[in-house]
mmCIF file of C-alpha atoms in Angstrom:
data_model
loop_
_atom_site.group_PDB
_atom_site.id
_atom_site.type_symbol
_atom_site.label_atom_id
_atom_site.label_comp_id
_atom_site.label_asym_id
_atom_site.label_seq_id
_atom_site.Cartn_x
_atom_site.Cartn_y
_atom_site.Cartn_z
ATOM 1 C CA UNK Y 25 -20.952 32.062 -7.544
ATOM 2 C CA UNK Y 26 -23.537 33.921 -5.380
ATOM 3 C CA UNK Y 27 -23.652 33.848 -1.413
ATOM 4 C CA UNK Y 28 -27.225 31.736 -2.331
ATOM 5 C CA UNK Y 29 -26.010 28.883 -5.171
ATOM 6 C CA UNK Y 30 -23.158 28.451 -2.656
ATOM 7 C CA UNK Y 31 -25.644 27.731 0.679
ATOM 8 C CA UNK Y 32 -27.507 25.349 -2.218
ATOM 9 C CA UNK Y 33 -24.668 23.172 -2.969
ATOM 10 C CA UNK Y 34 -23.498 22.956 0.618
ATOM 11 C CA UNK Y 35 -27.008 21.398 1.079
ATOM 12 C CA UNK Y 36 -27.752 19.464 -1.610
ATOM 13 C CA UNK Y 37 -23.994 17.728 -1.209
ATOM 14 C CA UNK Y 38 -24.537 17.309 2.808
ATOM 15 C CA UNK Y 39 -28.650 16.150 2.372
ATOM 16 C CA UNK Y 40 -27.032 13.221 -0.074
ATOM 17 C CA UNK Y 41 -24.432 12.104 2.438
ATOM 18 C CA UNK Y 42 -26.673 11.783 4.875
ATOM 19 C CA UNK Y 43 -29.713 10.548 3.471
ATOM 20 C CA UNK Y 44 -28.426 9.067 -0.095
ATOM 21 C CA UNK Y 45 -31.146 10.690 -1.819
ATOM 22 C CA UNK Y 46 -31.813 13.356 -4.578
ATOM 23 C CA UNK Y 47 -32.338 16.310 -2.987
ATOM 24 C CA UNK Y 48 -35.370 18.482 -4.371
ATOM 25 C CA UNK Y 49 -36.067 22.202 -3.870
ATOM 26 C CA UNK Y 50 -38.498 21.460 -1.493
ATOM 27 C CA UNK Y 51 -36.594 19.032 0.428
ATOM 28 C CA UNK Y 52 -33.526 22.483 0.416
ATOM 29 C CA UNK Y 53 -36.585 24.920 1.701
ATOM 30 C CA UNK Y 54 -37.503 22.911 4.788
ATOM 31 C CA UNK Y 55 -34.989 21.609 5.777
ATOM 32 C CA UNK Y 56 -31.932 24.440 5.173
ATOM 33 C CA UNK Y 57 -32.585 27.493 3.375
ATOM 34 C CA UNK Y 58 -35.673 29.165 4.468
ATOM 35 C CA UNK Y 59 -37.101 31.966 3.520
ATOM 36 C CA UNK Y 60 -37.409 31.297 -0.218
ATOM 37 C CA UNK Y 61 -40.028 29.955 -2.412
ATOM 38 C CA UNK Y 62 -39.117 26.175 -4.249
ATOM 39 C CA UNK Y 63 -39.372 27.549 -7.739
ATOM 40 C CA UNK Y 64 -36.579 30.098 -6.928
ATOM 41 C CA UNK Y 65 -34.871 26.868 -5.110
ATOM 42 C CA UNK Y 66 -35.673 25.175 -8.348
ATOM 43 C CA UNK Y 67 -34.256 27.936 -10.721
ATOM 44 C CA UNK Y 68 -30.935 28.249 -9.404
ATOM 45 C CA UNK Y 69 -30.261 24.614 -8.809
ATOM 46 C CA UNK Y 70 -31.282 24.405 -12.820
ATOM 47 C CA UNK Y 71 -28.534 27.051 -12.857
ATOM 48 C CA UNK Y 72 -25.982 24.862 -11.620
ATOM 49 C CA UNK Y 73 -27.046 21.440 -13.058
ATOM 50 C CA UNK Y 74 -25.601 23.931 -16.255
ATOM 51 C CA UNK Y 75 -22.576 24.846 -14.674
ATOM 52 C CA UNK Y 76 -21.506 21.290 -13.465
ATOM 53 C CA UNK Y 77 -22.188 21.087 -10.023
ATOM 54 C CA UNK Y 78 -25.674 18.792 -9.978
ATOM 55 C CA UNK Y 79 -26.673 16.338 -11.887
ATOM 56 C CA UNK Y 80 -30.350 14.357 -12.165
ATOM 57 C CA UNK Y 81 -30.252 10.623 -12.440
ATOM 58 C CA UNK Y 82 -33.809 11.093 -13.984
ATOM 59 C CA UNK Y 83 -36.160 14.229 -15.234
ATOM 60 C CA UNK Y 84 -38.825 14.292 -12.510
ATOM 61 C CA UNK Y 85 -35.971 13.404 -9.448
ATOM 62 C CA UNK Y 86 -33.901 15.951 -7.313
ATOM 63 C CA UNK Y 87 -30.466 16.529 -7.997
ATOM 64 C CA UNK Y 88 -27.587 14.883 -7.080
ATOM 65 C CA UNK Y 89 -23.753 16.498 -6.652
ATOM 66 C CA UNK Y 90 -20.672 16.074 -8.740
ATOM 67 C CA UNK Y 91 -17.251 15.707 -8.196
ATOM 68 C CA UNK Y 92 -17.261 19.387 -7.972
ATOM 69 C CA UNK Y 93 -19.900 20.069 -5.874
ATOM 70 C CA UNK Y 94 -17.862 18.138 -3.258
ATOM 71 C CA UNK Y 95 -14.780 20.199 -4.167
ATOM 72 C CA UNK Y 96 -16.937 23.213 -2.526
ATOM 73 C CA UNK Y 97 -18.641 21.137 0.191
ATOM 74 C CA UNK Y 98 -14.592 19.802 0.932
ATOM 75 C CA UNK Y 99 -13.353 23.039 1.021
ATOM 76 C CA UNK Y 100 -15.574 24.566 2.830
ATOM 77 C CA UNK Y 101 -15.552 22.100 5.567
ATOM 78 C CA UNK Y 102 -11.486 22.513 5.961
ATOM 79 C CA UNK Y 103 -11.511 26.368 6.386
ATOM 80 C CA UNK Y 104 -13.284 26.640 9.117
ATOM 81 C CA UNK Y 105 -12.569 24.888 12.919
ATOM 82 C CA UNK Y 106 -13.933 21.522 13.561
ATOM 83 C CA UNK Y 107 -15.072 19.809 15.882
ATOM 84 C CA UNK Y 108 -13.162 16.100 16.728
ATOM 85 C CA UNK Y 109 -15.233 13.163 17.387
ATOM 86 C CA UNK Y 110 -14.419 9.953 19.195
ATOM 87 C CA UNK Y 111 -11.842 12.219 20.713
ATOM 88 C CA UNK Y 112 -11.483 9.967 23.935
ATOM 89 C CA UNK Y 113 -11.876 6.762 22.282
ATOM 90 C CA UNK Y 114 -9.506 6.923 20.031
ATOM 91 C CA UNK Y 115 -6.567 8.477 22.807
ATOM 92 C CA UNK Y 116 -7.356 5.375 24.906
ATOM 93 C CA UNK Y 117 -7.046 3.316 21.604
ATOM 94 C CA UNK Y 118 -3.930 4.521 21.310
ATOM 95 C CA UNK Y 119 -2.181 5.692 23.790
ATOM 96 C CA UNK Y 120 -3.186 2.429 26.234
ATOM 97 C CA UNK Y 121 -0.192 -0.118 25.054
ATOM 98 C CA UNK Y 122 2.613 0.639 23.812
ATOM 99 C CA UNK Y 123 3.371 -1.027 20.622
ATOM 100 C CA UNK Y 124 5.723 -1.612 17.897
ATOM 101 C CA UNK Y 125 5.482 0.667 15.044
ATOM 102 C CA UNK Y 126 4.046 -1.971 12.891
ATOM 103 C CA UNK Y 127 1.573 -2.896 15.440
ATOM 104 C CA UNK Y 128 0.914 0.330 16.245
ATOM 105 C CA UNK Y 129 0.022 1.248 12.716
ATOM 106 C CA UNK Y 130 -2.103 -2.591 12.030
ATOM 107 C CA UNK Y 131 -3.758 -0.981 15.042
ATOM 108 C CA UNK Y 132 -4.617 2.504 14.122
ATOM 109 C CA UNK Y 133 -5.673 1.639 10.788
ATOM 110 C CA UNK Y 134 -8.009 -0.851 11.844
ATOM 111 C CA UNK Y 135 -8.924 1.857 14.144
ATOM 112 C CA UNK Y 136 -9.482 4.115 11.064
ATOM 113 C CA UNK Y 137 -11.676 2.276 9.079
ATOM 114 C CA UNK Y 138 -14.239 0.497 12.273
ATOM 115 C CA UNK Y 139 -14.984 4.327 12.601
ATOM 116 C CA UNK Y 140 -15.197 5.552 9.589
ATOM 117 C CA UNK Y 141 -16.526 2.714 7.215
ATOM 118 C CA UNK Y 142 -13.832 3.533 4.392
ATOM 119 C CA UNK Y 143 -10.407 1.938 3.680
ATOM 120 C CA UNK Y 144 -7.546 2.983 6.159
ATOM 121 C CA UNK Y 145 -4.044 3.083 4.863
ATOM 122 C CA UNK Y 146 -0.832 4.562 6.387
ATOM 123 C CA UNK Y 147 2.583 4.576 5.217
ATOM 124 C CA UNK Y 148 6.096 5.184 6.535
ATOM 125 C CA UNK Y 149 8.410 6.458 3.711
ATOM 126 C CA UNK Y 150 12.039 7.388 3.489
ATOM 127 C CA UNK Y 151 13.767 4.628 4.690
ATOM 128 C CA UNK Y 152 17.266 6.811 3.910
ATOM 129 C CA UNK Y 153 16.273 8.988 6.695
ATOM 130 C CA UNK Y 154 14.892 6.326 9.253
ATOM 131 C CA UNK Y 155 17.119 5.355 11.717
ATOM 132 C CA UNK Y 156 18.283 1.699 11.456
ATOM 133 C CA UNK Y 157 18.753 -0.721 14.222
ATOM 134 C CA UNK Y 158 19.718 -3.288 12.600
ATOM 135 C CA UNK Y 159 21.120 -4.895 9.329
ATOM 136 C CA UNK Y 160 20.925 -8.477 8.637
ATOM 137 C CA UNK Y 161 22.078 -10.160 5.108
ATOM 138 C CA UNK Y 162 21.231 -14.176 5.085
ATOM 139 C CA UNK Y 163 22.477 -16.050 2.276
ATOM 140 C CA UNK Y 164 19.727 -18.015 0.720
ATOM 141 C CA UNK Y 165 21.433 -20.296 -1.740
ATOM 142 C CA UNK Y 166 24.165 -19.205 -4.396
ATOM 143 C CA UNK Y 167 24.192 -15.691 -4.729
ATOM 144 C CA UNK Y 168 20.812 -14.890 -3.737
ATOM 145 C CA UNK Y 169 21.182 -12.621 -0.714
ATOM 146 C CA UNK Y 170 18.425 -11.836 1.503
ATOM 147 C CA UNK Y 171 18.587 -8.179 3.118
ATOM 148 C CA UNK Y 172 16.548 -7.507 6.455
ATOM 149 C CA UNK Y 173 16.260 -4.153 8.070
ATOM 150 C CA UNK Y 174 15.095 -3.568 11.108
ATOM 151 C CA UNK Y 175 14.546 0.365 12.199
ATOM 152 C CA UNK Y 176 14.027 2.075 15.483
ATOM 153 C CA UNK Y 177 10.148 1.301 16.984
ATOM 154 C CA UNK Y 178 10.751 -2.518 15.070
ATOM 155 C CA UNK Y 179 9.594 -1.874 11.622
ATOM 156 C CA UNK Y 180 11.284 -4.132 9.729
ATOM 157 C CA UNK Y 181 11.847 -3.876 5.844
ATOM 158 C CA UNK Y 182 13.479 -6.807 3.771
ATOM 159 C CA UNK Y 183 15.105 -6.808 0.157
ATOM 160 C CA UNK Y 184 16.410 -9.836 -1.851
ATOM 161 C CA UNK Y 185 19.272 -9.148 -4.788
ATOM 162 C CA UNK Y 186 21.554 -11.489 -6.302
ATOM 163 C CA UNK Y 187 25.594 -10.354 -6.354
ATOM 164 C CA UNK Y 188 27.675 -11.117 -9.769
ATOM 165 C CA UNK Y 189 29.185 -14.156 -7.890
ATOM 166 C CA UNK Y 190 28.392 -16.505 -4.842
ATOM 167 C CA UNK Y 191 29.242 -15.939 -2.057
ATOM 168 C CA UNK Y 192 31.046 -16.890 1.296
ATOM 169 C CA UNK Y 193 28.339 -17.050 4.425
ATOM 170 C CA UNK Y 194 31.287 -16.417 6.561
ATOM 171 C CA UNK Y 195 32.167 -13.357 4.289
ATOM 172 C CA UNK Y 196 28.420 -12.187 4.324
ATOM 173 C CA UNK Y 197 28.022 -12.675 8.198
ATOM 174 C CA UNK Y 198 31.274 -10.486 8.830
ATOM 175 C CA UNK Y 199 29.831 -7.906 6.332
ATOM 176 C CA UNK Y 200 26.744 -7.948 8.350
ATOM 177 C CA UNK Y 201 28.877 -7.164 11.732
ATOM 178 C CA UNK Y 202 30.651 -4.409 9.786
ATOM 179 C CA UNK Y 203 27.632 -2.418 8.521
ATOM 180 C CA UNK Y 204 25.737 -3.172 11.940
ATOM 181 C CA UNK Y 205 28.927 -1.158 13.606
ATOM 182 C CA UNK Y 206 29.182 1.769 11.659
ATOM 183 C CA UNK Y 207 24.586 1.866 11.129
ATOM 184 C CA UNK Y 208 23.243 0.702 14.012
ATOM 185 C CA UNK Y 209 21.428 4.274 15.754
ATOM 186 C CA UNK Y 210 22.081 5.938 12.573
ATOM 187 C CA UNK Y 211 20.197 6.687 9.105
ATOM 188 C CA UNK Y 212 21.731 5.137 5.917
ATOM 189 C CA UNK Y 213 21.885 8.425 4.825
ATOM 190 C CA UNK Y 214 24.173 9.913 7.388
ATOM 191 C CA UNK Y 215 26.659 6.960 7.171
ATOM 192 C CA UNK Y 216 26.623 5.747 3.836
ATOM 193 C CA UNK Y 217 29.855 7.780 2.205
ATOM 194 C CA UNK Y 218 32.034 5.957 4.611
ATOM 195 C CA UNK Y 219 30.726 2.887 4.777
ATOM 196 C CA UNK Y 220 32.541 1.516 1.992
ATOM 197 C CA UNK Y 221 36.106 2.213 3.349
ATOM 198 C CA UNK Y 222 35.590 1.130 6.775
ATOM 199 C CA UNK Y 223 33.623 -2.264 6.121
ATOM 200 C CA UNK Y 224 35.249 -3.408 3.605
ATOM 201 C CA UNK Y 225 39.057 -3.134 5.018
ATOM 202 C CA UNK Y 226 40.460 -6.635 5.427
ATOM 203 C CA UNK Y 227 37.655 -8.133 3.259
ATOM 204 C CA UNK Y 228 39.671 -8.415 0.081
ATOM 205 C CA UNK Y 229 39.205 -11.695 -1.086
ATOM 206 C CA UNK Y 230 35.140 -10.863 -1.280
ATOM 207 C CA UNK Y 231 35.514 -7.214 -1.972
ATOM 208 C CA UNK Y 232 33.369 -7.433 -5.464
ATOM 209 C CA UNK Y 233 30.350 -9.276 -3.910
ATOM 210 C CA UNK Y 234 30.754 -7.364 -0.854
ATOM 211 C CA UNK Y 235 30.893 -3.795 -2.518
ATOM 212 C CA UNK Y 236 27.916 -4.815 -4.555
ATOM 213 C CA UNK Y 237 25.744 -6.029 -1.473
ATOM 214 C CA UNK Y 238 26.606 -2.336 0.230
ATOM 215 C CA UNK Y 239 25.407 -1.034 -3.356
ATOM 216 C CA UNK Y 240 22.234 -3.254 -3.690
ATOM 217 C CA UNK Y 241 21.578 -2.354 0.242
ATOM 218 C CA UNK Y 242 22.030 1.656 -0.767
ATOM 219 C CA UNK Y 243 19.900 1.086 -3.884
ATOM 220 C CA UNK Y 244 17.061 -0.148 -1.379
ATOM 221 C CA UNK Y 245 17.213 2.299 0.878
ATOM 222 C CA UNK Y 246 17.466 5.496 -1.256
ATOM 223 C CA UNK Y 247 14.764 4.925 -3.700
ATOM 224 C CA UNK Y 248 11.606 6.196 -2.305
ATOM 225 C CA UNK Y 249 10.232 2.819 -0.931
ATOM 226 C CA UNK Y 250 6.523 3.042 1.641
ATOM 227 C CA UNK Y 251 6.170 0.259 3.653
ATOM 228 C CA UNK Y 252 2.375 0.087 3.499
ATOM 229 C CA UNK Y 253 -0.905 -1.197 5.544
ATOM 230 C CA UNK Y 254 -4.589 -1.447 4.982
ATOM 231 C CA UNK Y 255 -7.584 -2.131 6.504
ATOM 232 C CA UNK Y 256 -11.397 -2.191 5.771
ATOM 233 C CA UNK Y 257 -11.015 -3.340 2.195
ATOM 234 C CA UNK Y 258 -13.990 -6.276 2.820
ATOM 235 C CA UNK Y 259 -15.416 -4.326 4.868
ATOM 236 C CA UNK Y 260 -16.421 -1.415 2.060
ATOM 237 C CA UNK Y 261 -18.138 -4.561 0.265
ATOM 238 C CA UNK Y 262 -20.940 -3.725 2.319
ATOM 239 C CA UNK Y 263 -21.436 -0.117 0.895
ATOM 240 C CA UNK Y 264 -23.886 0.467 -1.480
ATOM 241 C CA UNK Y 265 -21.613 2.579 -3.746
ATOM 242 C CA UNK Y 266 -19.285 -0.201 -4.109
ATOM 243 C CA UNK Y 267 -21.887 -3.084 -5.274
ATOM 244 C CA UNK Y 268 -20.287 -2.016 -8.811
ATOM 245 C CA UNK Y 269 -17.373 -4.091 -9.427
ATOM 246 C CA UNK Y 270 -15.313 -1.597 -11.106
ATOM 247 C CA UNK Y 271 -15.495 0.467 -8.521
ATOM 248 C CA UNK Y 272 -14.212 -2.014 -5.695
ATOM 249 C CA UNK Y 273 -11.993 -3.098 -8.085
ATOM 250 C CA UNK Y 274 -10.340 0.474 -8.772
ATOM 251 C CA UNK Y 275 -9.692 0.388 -4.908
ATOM 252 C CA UNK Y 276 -8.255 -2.808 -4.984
ATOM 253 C CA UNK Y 277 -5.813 -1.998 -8.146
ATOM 254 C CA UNK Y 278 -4.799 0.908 -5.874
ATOM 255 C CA UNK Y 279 -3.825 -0.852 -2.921
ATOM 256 C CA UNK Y 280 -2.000 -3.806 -4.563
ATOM 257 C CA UNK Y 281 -0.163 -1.694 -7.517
ATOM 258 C CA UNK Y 282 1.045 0.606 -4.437
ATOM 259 C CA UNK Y 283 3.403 3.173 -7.127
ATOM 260 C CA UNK Y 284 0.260 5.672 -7.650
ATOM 261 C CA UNK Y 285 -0.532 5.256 -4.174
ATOM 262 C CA UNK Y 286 2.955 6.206 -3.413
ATOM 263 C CA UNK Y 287 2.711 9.076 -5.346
ATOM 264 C CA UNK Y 288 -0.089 10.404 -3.650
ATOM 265 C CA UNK Y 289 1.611 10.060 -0.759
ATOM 266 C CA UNK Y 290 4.762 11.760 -1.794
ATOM 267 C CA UNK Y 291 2.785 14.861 -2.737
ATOM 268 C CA UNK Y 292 1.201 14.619 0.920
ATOM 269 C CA UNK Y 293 4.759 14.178 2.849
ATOM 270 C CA UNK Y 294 5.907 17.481 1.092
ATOM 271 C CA UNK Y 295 2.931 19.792 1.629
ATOM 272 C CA UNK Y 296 2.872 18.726 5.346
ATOM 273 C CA UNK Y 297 -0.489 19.182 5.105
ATOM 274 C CA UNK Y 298 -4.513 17.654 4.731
ATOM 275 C CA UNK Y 299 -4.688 16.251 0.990
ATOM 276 C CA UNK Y 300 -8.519 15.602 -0.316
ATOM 277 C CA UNK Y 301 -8.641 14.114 -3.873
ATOM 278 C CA UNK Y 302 -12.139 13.843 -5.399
ATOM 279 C CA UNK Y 303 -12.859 12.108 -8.768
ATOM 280 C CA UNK Y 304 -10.751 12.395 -11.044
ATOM 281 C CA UNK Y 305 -8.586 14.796 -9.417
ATOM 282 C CA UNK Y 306 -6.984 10.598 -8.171
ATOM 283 C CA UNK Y 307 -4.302 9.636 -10.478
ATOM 284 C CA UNK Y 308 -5.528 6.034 -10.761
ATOM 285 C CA UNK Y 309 -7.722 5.091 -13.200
ATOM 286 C CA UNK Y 310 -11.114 3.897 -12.209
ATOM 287 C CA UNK Y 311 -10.798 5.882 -9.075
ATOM 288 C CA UNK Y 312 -13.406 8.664 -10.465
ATOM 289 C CA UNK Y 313 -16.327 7.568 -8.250
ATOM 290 C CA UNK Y 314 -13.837 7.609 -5.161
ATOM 291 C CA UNK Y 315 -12.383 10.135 -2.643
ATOM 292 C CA UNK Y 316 -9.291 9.595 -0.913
ATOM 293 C CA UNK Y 317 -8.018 11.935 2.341
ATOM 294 C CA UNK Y 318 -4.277 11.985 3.027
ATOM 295 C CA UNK Y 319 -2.947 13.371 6.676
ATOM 296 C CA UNK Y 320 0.915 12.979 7.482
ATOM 297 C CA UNK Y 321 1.951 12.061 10.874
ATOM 298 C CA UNK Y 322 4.815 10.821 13.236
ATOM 299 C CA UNK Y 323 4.642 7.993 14.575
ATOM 300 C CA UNK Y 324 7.964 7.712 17.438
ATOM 301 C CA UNK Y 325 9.554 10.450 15.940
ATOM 302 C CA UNK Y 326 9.182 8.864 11.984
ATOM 303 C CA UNK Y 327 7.009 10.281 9.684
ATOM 304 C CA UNK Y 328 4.272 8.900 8.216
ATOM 305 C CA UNK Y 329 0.990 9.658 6.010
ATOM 306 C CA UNK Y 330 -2.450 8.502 7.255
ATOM 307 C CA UNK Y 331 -5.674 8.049 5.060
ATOM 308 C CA UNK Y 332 -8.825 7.130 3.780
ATOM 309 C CA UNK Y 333 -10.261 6.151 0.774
ATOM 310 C CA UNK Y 334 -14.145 5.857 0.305
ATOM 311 C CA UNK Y 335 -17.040 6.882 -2.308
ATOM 312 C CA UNK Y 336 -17.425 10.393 -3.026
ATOM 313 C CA UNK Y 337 -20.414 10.100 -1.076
ATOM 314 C CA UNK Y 338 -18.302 10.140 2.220
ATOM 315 C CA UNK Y 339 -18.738 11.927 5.320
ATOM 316 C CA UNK Y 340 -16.212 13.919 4.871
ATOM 317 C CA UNK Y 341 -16.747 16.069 8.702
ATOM 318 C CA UNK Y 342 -16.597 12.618 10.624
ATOM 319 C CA UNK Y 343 -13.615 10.640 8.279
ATOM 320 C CA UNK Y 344 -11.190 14.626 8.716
ATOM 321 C CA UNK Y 345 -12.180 14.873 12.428
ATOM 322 C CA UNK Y 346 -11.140 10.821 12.872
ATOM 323 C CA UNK Y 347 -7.560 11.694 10.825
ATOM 324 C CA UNK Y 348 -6.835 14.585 12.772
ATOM 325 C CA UNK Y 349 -7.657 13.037 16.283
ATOM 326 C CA UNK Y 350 -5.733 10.440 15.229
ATOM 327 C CA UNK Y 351 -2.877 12.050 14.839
ATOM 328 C CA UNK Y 352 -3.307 14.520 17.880
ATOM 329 C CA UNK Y 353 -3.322 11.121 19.325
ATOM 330 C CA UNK Y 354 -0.133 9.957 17.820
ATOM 331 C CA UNK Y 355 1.747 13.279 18.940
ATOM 332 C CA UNK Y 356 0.549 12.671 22.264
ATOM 333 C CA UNK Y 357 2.019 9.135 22.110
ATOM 334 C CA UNK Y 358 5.636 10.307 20.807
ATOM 335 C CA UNK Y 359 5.956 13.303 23.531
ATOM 336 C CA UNK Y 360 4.906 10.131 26.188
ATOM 337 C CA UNK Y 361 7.595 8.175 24.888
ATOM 338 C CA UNK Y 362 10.099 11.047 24.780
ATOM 339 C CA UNK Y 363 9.815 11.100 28.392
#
């Protein structure tokens, strides 16, 4: 790709997210690349109509951009420095009450989407690693056991599991004391090996049920479980990209299915860094007219993945600069409550 069919896609992809409309060669020769007659305008965008990167939604109309052509616009736009907006707003927004993790994360992702007109999402994973404050398992009839799990910051996370036989409340509330003893400040993960000989010594007579609650309670917490929230899904209603109900409803499957959202944000945890998927670069199907950009975080020393999801048509510049402030924000909030 030349120096010149680059500068060309960068403007016909930036011209349609700000205007929504074709963009012709003359439209490209006023407006960004001067210097250079329409026709030659008009030759090379012909060029790369051929190689994928336009398309014309009809013969006598400008072109529009692809999947692809955003792929260059995208990458472009995260190589070089940018420049944060709302900067100052969004610090205040955050960093003016101090919240629970779950309200702190309702909060920024309604903060997320009023700015940026897409779908927020965030996510806290790895509840292995998380440290727990507390463990409480209710009996709710029989042997249906109720599991609630309350970590550090007050994000709470609840299971429900039937044991091989009822069970005592007594025996389940002295369980509960047990596992609250040896867990409470800790991760499941640094305490689980020993958690089985301790807890269950002098708890004979309900060792089976009790062994498999511990094992239904380990089974929770080391599968890769998000706890998830959303905002701005009615809100995108408004868009004119999603008028097609396919498209809304791709975004909807995603949210509610949560396991290829999960995914996604698996693959953004371990790379630590920015994730843009375009098209059909998602793994979701429908999700081909959609963009989705993945940040991850900490929120009170917990990690966590921010993001977006929108029409391929998004500002891409506005929606990074929003992530990014929003987690300078957030890292600005856990060295405050370090203190």
């Amino acid at each position: 790709m030349t120096e010149r069919q680059l500068s060309i896609i960068l403007a016909v992809v930036y011209e349609y997210i700000k205007t929504g409309e074709p963009a012709g060669s003359r439209t490209i020769v006023k407006k960004y690349i001067k210097g250079l007659s329409p026709a030659t305008i008009r030759n090379e965008m012909a060029d790369l109509e051929e190689l994928g990167y336009f398309y014309q939604p009809h013969s006598s109309s400008g072109r529009l951009p692809t999947a692809r052509a955003y792929r260059v616009y995208v990458d472009s736009i995260t190589s070089r420095a940018r420049h944060h907006l709302h900067t100052d707003d969004i610090r205040r927004e955050i960093l003016g009450s101090r919240r629970g993790i779950e309200d702190l994360l309702n909060h920024v992702t309604h903060l997320m989407s009023r700015l940026t007109s897409c779908v927020a999402v965030a996510a806290v994973p790895a509840l292995e690693d998380a440290e727990i404050q507390h463990i409480d398992l209710m009996l709710m009839g029989g042997n249906n056991v109720l599991a609630l799990i309350i970590l550090r910051g007050g994000l709470v996370h609840h299971s429900q599991f039937n044991l091989p036989y009822d069970v005592d409340a007594g025996n389940l509330e002295e369980l509960s004391r047990r596992l609250n003893t040896v867990v409470s400040g800790h991760s499941w993960s640094e305490v689980k090996d020993v958690l089985y000989q301790y807890v269950l010594s002098g708890l004979e007579d309900a060792e089976i049920s009790c062994r498999d609650a511990i094992s239904e309670l380990d089974r929770f917490l080391t599968e890769q479980n998000y706890k998830f929230f959303s905002s701005g899904a009615r809100q995108i209603l408004d868009l004119p990209h999603f008028q097609t109900i396919s498209r809304i409803q791709a975004v909807l499957n995603l949210l509610e299915q949560e396991k290829p959202l999960a995914r996604m944000i698996e693959k953004c945890k371990e790379s630590e860094a920015l994730k843009i998927s375009l098209g059909e670069e998602n793994e979701t199907e429908g999700m081909e007219d959609n963009a989705m950009i993945l940040i991850p975080a900490r929120l009170r020393q917990q990690k966590a993945v921010l993001g977006l999801i929108g029409p391929l048509r998004m500002d891409y510049e506005k929606s990074i600069s929003v992530l990014e402030t929003v987690v300078d924000a957030l890292d600005e909030d856990n060295a405050g409550g370090e203190k």
